[in-house]
Amino acid sequence: MSRIALSDLNAASLDDFVAVLENVVEYSPWIAQEAAARRPFAGINQLHAALMAAIQAAEPEVQLALIRAHPDLANKTQRAAGLTAESTGEQNSAGLDRLSEAEYSAFERVNGAYREKFGFPYIVCVRRHTKDSVLRDFETRLRNIAKTETRRAIEEIARIAALRLDQLVVADDKLKVHGRLSTHVLDNHVGKPGAGIAVELVELASLGESRVIARSVTNADGRTDQPLIGGRPLPIGRYELRFNVGKYYAERNVQLPDPPFLDEIPLRFAISEPEGHYHVPLLVTPWSYSTYRGS
Amino acid sequence: MSRIALSDLNAASLDDFVAVLENVVEYSPWIAQEAAARRPFAGINQLHAALMAAIQAAEPEVQLALIRAHPDLANKTQRAAGLTAESTGEQNSAGLDRLSEAEYSAFERVNGAYREKFGFPYIVCVRRHTKDSVLRDFETRLRNIAKTETRRAIEEIARIAALRLDQLVVADDKLKVHGRLSTHVLDNHVGKPGAGIAVELVELASLGESRVIARSVTNADGRTDQPLIGGRPLPIGRYELRFNVGKYYAERNVQLPDPPFLDEIPLRFAISEPEGHYHVPLLVTPWSYSTYRGS
Amino acid sequence: MSRIALSDLNAASLDDFVAVLENVVEYSPWIAQEAAARRPFAGINQLHAALMAAIQAAEPEVQLALIRAHPDLANKTQRAAGLTAESTGEQNSAGLDRLSEAEYSAFERVNGAYREKFGFPYIVCVRRHTKDSVLRDFETRLRNIAKTETRRAIEEIARIAALRLDQLVVADDKLKVHGRLSTHVLDNHVGKPGAGIAVELVELASLGESRVIARSVTNADGRTDQPLIGGRPLPIGRYELRFNVGKYYAERNVQLPDPPFLDEIPLRFAISEPEGHYHVPLLVTPWSYSTYRGS
Amino acid sequence: MSRIALSDLNAASLDDFVAVLENVVEYSPWIAQEAAARRPFAGINQLHAALMAAIQAAEPEVQLALIRAHPDLANKTQRAAGLTAESTGEQNSAGLDRLSEAEYSAFERVNGAYREKFGFPYIVCVRRHTKDSVLRDFETRLRNIAKTETRRAIEEIARIAALRLDQLVVADDKLKVHGRLSTHVLDNHVGKPGAGIAVELVELASLGESRVIARSVTNADGRTDQPLIGGRPLPIGRYELRFNVGKYYAERNVQLPDPPFLDEIPLRFAISEPEGHYHVPLLVTPWSYSTYRGS
């Protein structure tokens, strides 16, 4: 999809403006309509703020209708009937289109419990989550009172809207919606970057299977050419980086025992800030390693 | 089983001496008989050397008969028919009594290939191995020539004999047959030993299931009260130490994100020297960790 | 000086008991006399507590006289006139017999200021201090009110007495008066202890010269045969451990640049707990090193 | 001095070309003259190669005259009589204009010994050196035979010429004549960059005084805004980076002993590759630290 310049949006007719932004908040063109009156916007952050201000200014029952316009997460019947293209893509990003039966049941159970308690669907910005963290979030939020959850739902709608806006509109400023996960390997045995080391990033799952979500090989700088995750929020969750250092040292004719003391090294860590920069390096010799949260 | 003092063995009748030691080498009282003539022994290492010298001095066909007196590894039929108590205990120590069908098949296949190539059973000191490393050793040794394997078989018989002697005889000196695996946790966040941290030692398996082989909690010194493995050879193989540092820091009211950056920390390493001392410590903060091979 | 068994002290005549202990607190046999009535003592800690209880029970003017019976620190005139052997040894331990003119002046100034403010000499257990930390302590305590300093003086007298008792009396229990500073070198380049590495311990001084207070060479375990400081309190102060790793790696034919990236490695740290155990290790490769406070 | 574009040099008259480049090699316009014939140059590396080719092609006695045209290092008489501006600036960069009497004597002695042995002055690209490393280089090279030293002198002339060219001429490509020394601080106590930490870079001297050659404060990224050394060769020598972490942690209300275990942390290392990238980071908590050669 081609993106539109903010300046063009500022100059567009009301109808065109609304047509572009109507799904930034699910099924709610009225929000774009309200915001249009505040044009021109100096930047995309201002545009986002105007959309959010429209929601904040709405009557409670309108807010509630807005919340109710959202689909359930991982709901087979709703998916069959058709979601907005945006919702479908977002839910797939967290793997909600690849759920096992056990996982479907888990989601169905929490969706039901949530709807029963609050009378509206659980809303979460799924692109900021893994399956695991969505389920944990569900459980935490189920303990809240309704008022808190109305506020939380609108916060999540704001996050969803920010990500959709970022996809739609080009401006001089940026919405802070992306994170970055990177690594590098420093070979302290020779005092140089560890080049040519195979690296895997695994998303760990409590329920269901862990899965490899990125594979790379370190370059001459000991880094991967691309961030392991970049240009999107980092899904909250638990991860493992795996480095094949056994092969690396074997190829460099370092004298090693059989089997080598270190072979595949796993670094296990969690991401809690989807918009953060996480740098998780490996400092290594054939006999030692260390890691830390860098930035 | 009560152990006998070396001085008593030195003073025993020939018959008694042989009765005690006849199974130090599988079904081969003649070896004890030969060695008896060299009494008195100044130490257990000298006694072991005398037993081995008897084997070395034997004619090649006698050596071959000795090798053939040994059972196959993990052979159901032979186990049903009955092994020596010593063999049974040793094979069980490596988990050969807990094989899955797939593992039995793997062992049957390599046993068959080995017997076919060399005309005698594959002998290995199983107490120095995990299932994984036995299978790797099999494959390596299958590539040897017969002469090499005869020599290797006798080396392994010497190791088995040393471990059996160590169980049977008390002397002032010690056979070097035991290794030690230990850990400790240093909490660099507060500059103190990490006390009260749950630790698991997992034996990793390529074929079949990895399994927890030790569980402990660090004491006030950040160490485990007992070595994770001690008083026996360290089985060659791949391991993972897992430390529950998330719970540790949460209980100490350290400000942590949700989920915490570090929760369960796995340290993955291999043991290649069964008689070695491996110290695998964890230096940790809520944001970093390191390990190294200590001793 | 030969030490006396606590059991003998328990059985001694009053005169003998007092004769042995009269200088445990400077020039104050009355304290031993009071304590004698509480015999027998189950341990040396109980004996020490009895001596201290005698001081606590004394009238304020008696306590003040006791404090006044102590000499000034580093006072030339008093030294010339003669101190107790105990005081002389203690003051020398902190280097107070090796003061430069500038240092003498510094001590004279603070001694004068302290006496003028409080009307009694500044008392400190010098064996727990370096020259630097004595001067810092002086400055801190000069800001106190007289009541606080009376209490502090008696605390220091208790510490001095504990150290003197420890020298004089043998018992089953120990007074907690000794600390220990140790190190070890782990060579992560080869996964073994760093053996044969020259180590120096330097006491850093703000005023005057830093000086080497221990020299050693690491043994096969990468440790020094003796603790760097042991069997005495660790003087509060700033230190540097210096390891000659350039020579160590050069002798092991590791390929190094000229000059090597790492040659003499200084680890700089401070000791604040004289009775603590400080373990300050060096984990090293030719390209990296780390240290931490261990115990 | 304004720099000239390579394209302009390519288009210049022979006289102008020579006028610009005549001192790239000390007092030797004939070299520029020879090189001019090879115009146009595609890049500055090609220009440098042409100048060096002219030297290589010259007769031995011409080469010797070229070598002899160079001044002695740190020679008071020659300095008084006047060196080229280039030589003066270069010698000053290594501190040769700030020599103590003892250092002058040391240089005079080695200069004399060198001239006596070889009949020509010792030539070195001083911008790649500290005083210490010049004296070490002197001693190493004094042991060579004359033929080796003629070759070494021309190598050093090539390095001096490269640095002078880099100052004079702007081109699309770059001569590899600059190095970079950088640092950063990672605070593993809080999992964030260590911001606001005072850092000093000290050049260590064997003879004479060590001196602070850069001071900085870490920024929000835990880095210094500028490299500690950049835009020039890194002088071969021994250095110490000093980080004031005691103040940093004290200001963050971390509970610390008095004195703090770590206060000023020195990282001591040597530079051997003037054109290299050295990254010397500090990973730190109030109780531990580590460093490594990064890049």
PDB file of C-alpha atoms in Angstrom, chain A residues 27-227:
ATOM      1  CA  TYR A  27     -14.886   1.033  12.054  1.00  0.00           C
ATOM      2  CA  SER A  28     -14.943   4.610  13.366  1.00  0.00           C
ATOM      3  CA  PRO A  29     -14.866   7.280  10.620  1.00  0.00           C
ATOM      4  CA  TRP A  30     -16.381   9.782  13.065  1.00  0.00           C
ATOM      5  CA  ILE A  31     -13.039  10.022  14.810  1.00  0.00           C
ATOM      6  CA  ALA A  32     -11.266  11.086  11.617  1.00  0.00           C
ATOM      7  CA  GLN A  33     -14.080  13.496  10.977  1.00  0.00           C
ATOM      8  CA  GLU A  34     -13.624  15.214  14.337  1.00  0.00           C
ATOM      9  CA  ALA A  35      -9.894  15.389  13.917  1.00  0.00           C
ATOM     10  CA  ALA A  36     -10.141  16.871  10.418  1.00  0.00           C
ATOM     11  CA  ALA A  37     -11.320  20.143  11.923  1.00  0.00           C
ATOM     12  CA  ARG A  38      -7.978  20.596  13.626  1.00  0.00           C
ATOM     13  CA  ARG A  39      -5.981  20.667  10.432  1.00  0.00           C
ATOM     14  CA  PRO A  40      -3.314  21.542   9.458  1.00  0.00           C
ATOM     15  CA  PHE A  41      -1.116  19.179  11.506  1.00  0.00           C
ATOM     16  CA  ALA A  42       2.523  20.091  11.989  1.00  0.00           C
ATOM     17  CA  GLY A  43       3.447  16.453  12.323  1.00  0.00           C
ATOM     18  CA  ILE A  44       2.174  12.903  12.576  1.00  0.00           C
ATOM     19  CA  ASN A  45       2.351  12.988  16.377  1.00  0.00           C
ATOM     20  CA  GLN A  46      -0.028  15.933  16.330  1.00  0.00           C
ATOM     21  CA  LEU A  47      -2.396  14.097  13.986  1.00  0.00           C
ATOM     22  CA  HIS A  48      -2.373  11.068  16.282  1.00  0.00           C
ATOM     23  CA  ALA A  49      -3.043  13.298  19.267  1.00  0.00           C
ATOM     24  CA  ALA A  50      -6.026  14.856  17.468  1.00  0.00           C
ATOM     25  CA  LEU A  51      -7.537  11.436  16.783  1.00  0.00           C
ATOM     26  CA  MET A  52      -7.072  10.470  20.409  1.00  0.00           C
ATOM     27  CA  ALA A  53      -8.505  13.774  21.604  1.00  0.00           C
ATOM     28  CA  ALA A  54     -11.657  13.029  19.598  1.00  0.00           C
ATOM     29  CA  ILE A  55     -12.039   9.744  21.480  1.00  0.00           C
ATOM     30  CA  GLN A  56     -11.367  11.363  24.842  1.00  0.00           C
ATOM     31  CA  ALA A  57     -13.963  14.054  24.130  1.00  0.00           C
ATOM     32  CA  ALA A  58     -16.668  11.545  23.227  1.00  0.00           C
ATOM     33  CA  GLU A  59     -19.524  10.659  25.569  1.00  0.00           C
ATOM     34  CA  PRO A  60     -18.997   7.489  27.611  1.00  0.00           C
ATOM     35  CA  GLU A  61     -21.587   5.547  25.596  1.00  0.00           C
ATOM     36  CA  VAL A  62     -19.865   6.507  22.350  1.00  0.00           C
ATOM     37  CA  GLN A  63     -16.541   5.324  23.777  1.00  0.00           C
ATOM     38  CA  LEU A  64     -18.192   2.087  24.790  1.00  0.00           C
ATOM     39  CA  ALA A  65     -19.621   1.618  21.299  1.00  0.00           C
ATOM     40  CA  LEU A  66     -16.137   2.191  19.928  1.00  0.00           C
ATOM     41  CA  ILE A  67     -14.699  -0.459  22.184  1.00  0.00           C
ATOM     42  CA  ARG A  68     -17.501  -2.857  21.249  1.00  0.00           C
ATOM     43  CA  ALA A  69     -16.756  -2.321  17.552  1.00  0.00           C
ATOM     44  CA  HIS A  70     -13.517  -4.269  18.050  1.00  0.00           C
ATOM     45  CA  PRO A  71     -13.294  -7.981  17.313  1.00  0.00           C
ATOM     46  CA  ASP A  72     -12.315 -10.656  19.783  1.00  0.00           C
ATOM     47  CA  LEU A  73      -8.780 -11.922  19.605  1.00  0.00           C
ATOM     48  CA  ALA A  74      -8.308 -15.234  17.893  1.00  0.00           C
ATOM     49  CA  ASN A  75     -12.014 -15.804  17.387  1.00  0.00           C
ATOM     50  CA  LYS A  76     -12.596 -18.375  14.637  1.00  0.00           C
ATOM     51  CA  THR A  77     -16.174 -17.390  13.899  1.00  0.00           C
ATOM     52  CA  GLN A  78     -15.322 -13.704  13.567  1.00  0.00           C
ATOM     53  CA  ARG A  79     -12.327 -14.489  11.362  1.00  0.00           C
ATOM     54  CA  ALA A  80     -14.543 -16.608   9.106  1.00  0.00           C
ATOM     55  CA  ALA A  81     -17.054 -13.745   8.890  1.00  0.00           C
ATOM     56  CA  GLY A  82     -14.273 -11.314   8.059  1.00  0.00           C
ATOM     57  CA  LEU A  83     -12.301  -8.747  10.053  1.00  0.00           C
ATOM     58  CA  THR A  84     -10.869  -5.502   8.767  1.00  0.00           C
ATOM     59  CA  ALA A  85      -7.674  -6.121   6.799  1.00  0.00           C
ATOM     60  CA  GLU A  86      -5.829  -4.251   9.550  1.00  0.00           C
ATOM     61  CA  SER A  87      -7.103  -6.496  12.322  1.00  0.00           C
ATOM     62  CA  THR A  88      -6.315  -9.624  10.361  1.00  0.00           C
ATOM     63  CA  GLY A  89      -2.735  -8.569   9.725  1.00  0.00           C
ATOM     64  CA  GLU A  90      -2.187  -7.534  13.316  1.00  0.00           C
ATOM     65  CA  GLN A  91      -3.573 -10.731  14.801  1.00  0.00           C
ATOM     66  CA  ASN A  92      -1.484 -12.797  12.393  1.00  0.00           C
ATOM     67  CA  SER A  93       1.659 -10.919  13.439  1.00  0.00           C
ATOM     68  CA  ALA A  94       1.387 -12.421  16.919  1.00  0.00           C
ATOM     69  CA  GLY A  95       0.779 -15.857  15.473  1.00  0.00           C
ATOM     70  CA  LEU A  96      -2.941 -15.846  16.289  1.00  0.00           C
ATOM     71  CA  ASP A  97      -3.578 -17.424  12.894  1.00  0.00           C
ATOM     72  CA  ARG A  98      -1.405 -20.387  13.809  1.00  0.00           C
ATOM     73  CA  LEU A  99      -2.974 -21.436  17.081  1.00  0.00           C
ATOM     74  CA  SER A 100      -3.164 -25.047  18.109  1.00  0.00           C
ATOM     75  CA  GLU A 101      -6.498 -26.355  19.348  1.00  0.00           C
ATOM     76  CA  ALA A 102      -5.254 -26.037  22.922  1.00  0.00           C
ATOM     77  CA  GLU A 103      -4.328 -22.433  22.300  1.00  0.00           C
ATOM     78  CA  TYR A 104      -7.654 -21.640  20.641  1.00  0.00           C
ATOM     79  CA  SER A 105      -9.362 -23.034  23.693  1.00  0.00           C
ATOM     80  CA  ALA A 106      -7.210 -20.926  25.982  1.00  0.00           C
ATOM     81  CA  PHE A 107      -8.078 -17.771  24.054  1.00  0.00           C
ATOM     82  CA  GLU A 108     -11.747 -18.678  23.874  1.00  0.00           C
ATOM     83  CA  ARG A 109     -11.850 -19.192  27.615  1.00  0.00           C
ATOM     84  CA  VAL A 110     -10.252 -15.833  28.463  1.00  0.00           C
ATOM     85  CA  ASN A 111     -12.255 -13.965  25.819  1.00  0.00           C
ATOM     86  CA  GLY A 112     -15.430 -15.385  27.296  1.00  0.00           C
ATOM     87  CA  ALA A 113     -14.449 -14.578  30.849  1.00  0.00           C
ATOM     88  CA  TYR A 114     -13.497 -11.030  29.891  1.00  0.00           C
ATOM     89  CA  ARG A 115     -16.699 -10.335  27.925  1.00  0.00           C
ATOM     90  CA  GLU A 116     -18.775 -11.781  30.745  1.00  0.00           C
ATOM     91  CA  LYS A 117     -17.136  -9.599  33.371  1.00  0.00           C
ATOM     92  CA  PHE A 118     -16.932  -6.307  31.418  1.00  0.00           C
ATOM     93  CA  GLY A 119     -19.548  -6.571  28.661  1.00  0.00           C
ATOM     94  CA  PHE A 120     -17.061  -5.630  25.934  1.00  0.00           C
ATOM     95  CA  PRO A 121     -14.226  -7.378  24.108  1.00  0.00           C
ATOM     96  CA  TYR A 122     -10.654  -7.471  25.376  1.00  0.00           C
ATOM     97  CA  ILE A 123      -8.627  -5.045  23.264  1.00  0.00           C
ATOM     98  CA  VAL A 124      -4.890  -5.203  23.008  1.00  0.00           C
ATOM     99  CA  CYS A 125      -2.364  -3.928  20.502  1.00  0.00           C
ATOM    100  CA  VAL A 126      -1.327  -7.416  19.418  1.00  0.00           C
ATOM    101  CA  ARG A 127       1.669  -6.281  17.406  1.00  0.00           C
ATOM    102  CA  ARG A 128       3.305  -5.459  20.735  1.00  0.00           C
ATOM    103  CA  HIS A 129       2.799  -8.998  22.019  1.00  0.00           C
ATOM    104  CA  THR A 130       3.546 -12.667  21.664  1.00  0.00           C
ATOM    105  CA  LYS A 131       0.855 -15.258  22.288  1.00  0.00           C
ATOM    106  CA  ASP A 132       2.330 -15.844  25.715  1.00  0.00           C
ATOM    107  CA  SER A 133       2.250 -12.218  26.749  1.00  0.00           C
ATOM    108  CA  VAL A 134      -1.297 -11.705  25.431  1.00  0.00           C
ATOM    109  CA  LEU A 135      -2.466 -14.519  27.675  1.00  0.00           C
ATOM    110  CA  ARG A 136      -0.601 -13.092  30.658  1.00  0.00           C
ATOM    111  CA  ASP A 137      -2.016  -9.636  29.932  1.00  0.00           C
ATOM    112  CA  PHE A 138      -5.505 -11.104  29.750  1.00  0.00           C
ATOM    113  CA  GLU A 139      -5.131 -12.626  33.175  1.00  0.00           C
ATOM    114  CA  THR A 140      -3.801  -9.446  34.713  1.00  0.00           C
ATOM    115  CA  ARG A 141      -6.514  -7.277  33.227  1.00  0.00           C
ATOM    116  CA  LEU A 142      -9.323  -9.668  34.142  1.00  0.00           C
ATOM    117  CA  ARG A 143      -8.603  -8.704  37.738  1.00  0.00           C
ATOM    118  CA  ASN A 144      -9.256  -4.999  37.082  1.00  0.00           C
ATOM    119  CA  ILE A 145     -12.490  -3.088  37.636  1.00  0.00           C
ATOM    120  CA  ALA A 146     -14.557  -2.004  34.611  1.00  0.00           C
ATOM    121  CA  LYS A 147     -13.504   1.620  34.785  1.00  0.00           C
ATOM    122  CA  THR A 148      -9.837   0.689  34.626  1.00  0.00           C
ATOM    123  CA  GLU A 149     -10.484  -1.578  31.677  1.00  0.00           C
ATOM    124  CA  THR A 150     -12.339   1.121  29.742  1.00  0.00           C
ATOM    125  CA  ARG A 151      -9.264   3.308  30.152  1.00  0.00           C
ATOM    126  CA  ARG A 152      -6.912   0.447  29.258  1.00  0.00           C
ATOM    127  CA  ALA A 153      -8.980  -0.393  26.151  1.00  0.00           C
ATOM    128  CA  ILE A 154      -8.681   3.186  24.921  1.00  0.00           C
ATOM    129  CA  GLU A 155      -4.932   3.163  25.587  1.00  0.00           C
ATOM    130  CA  GLU A 156      -4.605   0.042  23.470  1.00  0.00           C
ATOM    131  CA  ILE A 157      -6.760   1.607  20.744  1.00  0.00           C
ATOM    132  CA  ALA A 158      -4.323   4.542  20.760  1.00  0.00           C
ATOM    133  CA  ARG A 159      -1.393   2.167  20.268  1.00  0.00           C
ATOM    134  CA  ILE A 160      -3.155   0.304  17.469  1.00  0.00           C
ATOM    135  CA  ALA A 161      -3.972   3.632  15.828  1.00  0.00           C
ATOM    136  CA  ALA A 162      -0.381   4.825  16.080  1.00  0.00           C
ATOM    137  CA  LEU A 163       0.885   1.733  14.285  1.00  0.00           C
ATOM    138  CA  ARG A 164      -1.767   2.042  11.585  1.00  0.00           C
ATOM    139  CA  LEU A 165      -1.016   5.739  11.125  1.00  0.00           C
ATOM    140  CA  ASP A 166       2.698   4.989  10.845  1.00  0.00           C
ATOM    141  CA  GLN A 167       1.879   2.639   7.957  1.00  0.00           C
ATOM    142  CA  LEU A 168      -0.410   5.108   6.234  1.00  0.00           C
ATOM    143  CA  VAL A 169       1.140   8.534   6.546  1.00  0.00           C
ATOM    144  CA  VAL A 170       4.587   9.938   5.777  1.00  0.00           C
ATOM    145  CA  ALA A 171       5.693  12.962   7.775  1.00  0.00           C
ATOM    146  CA  ASP A 172       8.865  14.687   8.895  1.00  0.00           C
ATOM    147  CA  ASP A 173       8.480  13.411  12.421  1.00  0.00           C
ATOM    148  CA  LYS A 174       7.986   9.818  13.503  1.00  0.00           C
ATOM    149  CA  LEU A 175       5.637   8.140  15.911  1.00  0.00           C
ATOM    150  CA  LYS A 176       7.616   6.234  18.500  1.00  0.00           C
ATOM    151  CA  VAL A 177       6.144   2.854  17.638  1.00  0.00           C
ATOM    152  CA  HIS A 178       9.166   0.784  16.616  1.00  0.00           C
ATOM    153  CA  GLY A 179      11.703  -1.058  18.695  1.00  0.00           C
ATOM    154  CA  ARG A 180      14.955  -2.773  17.795  1.00  0.00           C
ATOM    155  CA  LEU A 181      16.629  -5.964  18.901  1.00  0.00           C
ATOM    156  CA  SER A 182      20.253  -6.383  17.915  1.00  0.00           C
ATOM    157  CA  THR A 183      23.274  -8.422  18.919  1.00  0.00           C
ATOM    158  CA  HIS A 184      26.969  -8.618  18.327  1.00  0.00           C
ATOM    159  CA  VAL A 185      29.665 -11.104  19.092  1.00  0.00           C
ATOM    160  CA  LEU A 186      33.028 -10.092  20.467  1.00  0.00           C
ATOM    161  CA  ASP A 187      35.616 -12.850  20.418  1.00  0.00           C
ATOM    162  CA  ASN A 188      37.777 -12.150  23.472  1.00  0.00           C
ATOM    163  CA  HIS A 189      40.026 -15.061  22.546  1.00  0.00           C
ATOM    164  CA  VAL A 190      41.539 -13.027  19.710  1.00  0.00           C
ATOM    165  CA  GLY A 191      40.350  -9.509  20.562  1.00  0.00           C
ATOM    166  CA  LYS A 192      38.251  -9.208  17.415  1.00  0.00           C
ATOM    167  CA  PRO A 193      34.589  -9.260  16.364  1.00  0.00           C
ATOM    168  CA  GLY A 194      33.267 -12.808  16.047  1.00  0.00           C
ATOM    169  CA  ALA A 195      32.516 -13.077  12.319  1.00  0.00           C
ATOM    170  CA  GLY A 196      30.653 -15.842  10.513  1.00  0.00           C
ATOM    171  CA  ILE A 197      28.785 -17.136  13.559  1.00  0.00           C
ATOM    172  CA  ALA A 198      25.316 -18.552  12.967  1.00  0.00           C
ATOM    173  CA  VAL A 199      22.700 -16.928  15.196  1.00  0.00           C
ATOM    174  CA  GLU A 200      19.088 -17.912  15.769  1.00  0.00           C
ATOM    175  CA  LEU A 201      16.413 -15.950  17.590  1.00  0.00           C
ATOM    176  CA  VAL A 202      13.776 -18.151  19.175  1.00  0.00           C
ATOM    177  CA  GLU A 203      10.488 -16.963  20.623  1.00  0.00           C
ATOM    178  CA  LEU A 204       9.882 -19.116  23.683  1.00  0.00           C
ATOM    179  CA  ALA A 205       6.341 -20.279  24.339  1.00  0.00           C
ATOM    180  CA  SER A 206       4.819 -21.579  27.558  1.00  0.00           C
ATOM    181  CA  LEU A 207       1.858 -23.039  25.760  1.00  0.00           C
ATOM    182  CA  GLY A 208       2.664 -24.666  22.424  1.00  0.00           C
ATOM    183  CA  GLU A 209       5.910 -24.680  20.517  1.00  0.00           C
ATOM    184  CA  SER A 210       8.825 -22.296  20.679  1.00  0.00           C
ATOM    185  CA  ARG A 211       9.769 -21.168  17.195  1.00  0.00           C
ATOM    186  CA  VAL A 212      12.738 -19.666  15.400  1.00  0.00           C
ATOM    187  CA  ILE A 213      11.755 -16.176  14.286  1.00  0.00           C
ATOM    188  CA  ALA A 214      15.071 -14.978  12.840  1.00  0.00           C
ATOM    189  CA  ARG A 215      18.246 -16.546  11.542  1.00  0.00           C
ATOM    190  CA  SER A 216      21.409 -14.737  10.637  1.00  0.00           C
ATOM    191  CA  VAL A 217      25.188 -14.963  10.435  1.00  0.00           C
ATOM    192  CA  THR A 218      27.459 -12.365  12.018  1.00  0.00           C
ATOM    193  CA  ASN A 219      29.358 -10.140   9.604  1.00  0.00           C
ATOM    194  CA  ALA A 220      32.925  -8.846   9.782  1.00  0.00           C
ATOM    195  CA  ASP A 221      31.891  -6.484  12.574  1.00  0.00           C
ATOM    196  CA  GLY A 222      30.445  -9.358  14.597  1.00  0.00           C
ATOM    197  CA  ARG A 223      26.965  -7.913  14.000  1.00  0.00           C
ATOM    198  CA  THR A 224      24.030  -9.046  11.908  1.00  0.00           C
ATOM    199  CA  ASP A 225      23.437  -7.002   8.749  1.00  0.00           C
ATOM    200  CA  GLN A 226      19.879  -6.312   9.841  1.00  0.00           C
ATOM    201  CA  PRO A 227      18.556  -5.990  13.385  1.00  0.00           C
TER     202      PRO A 227
END
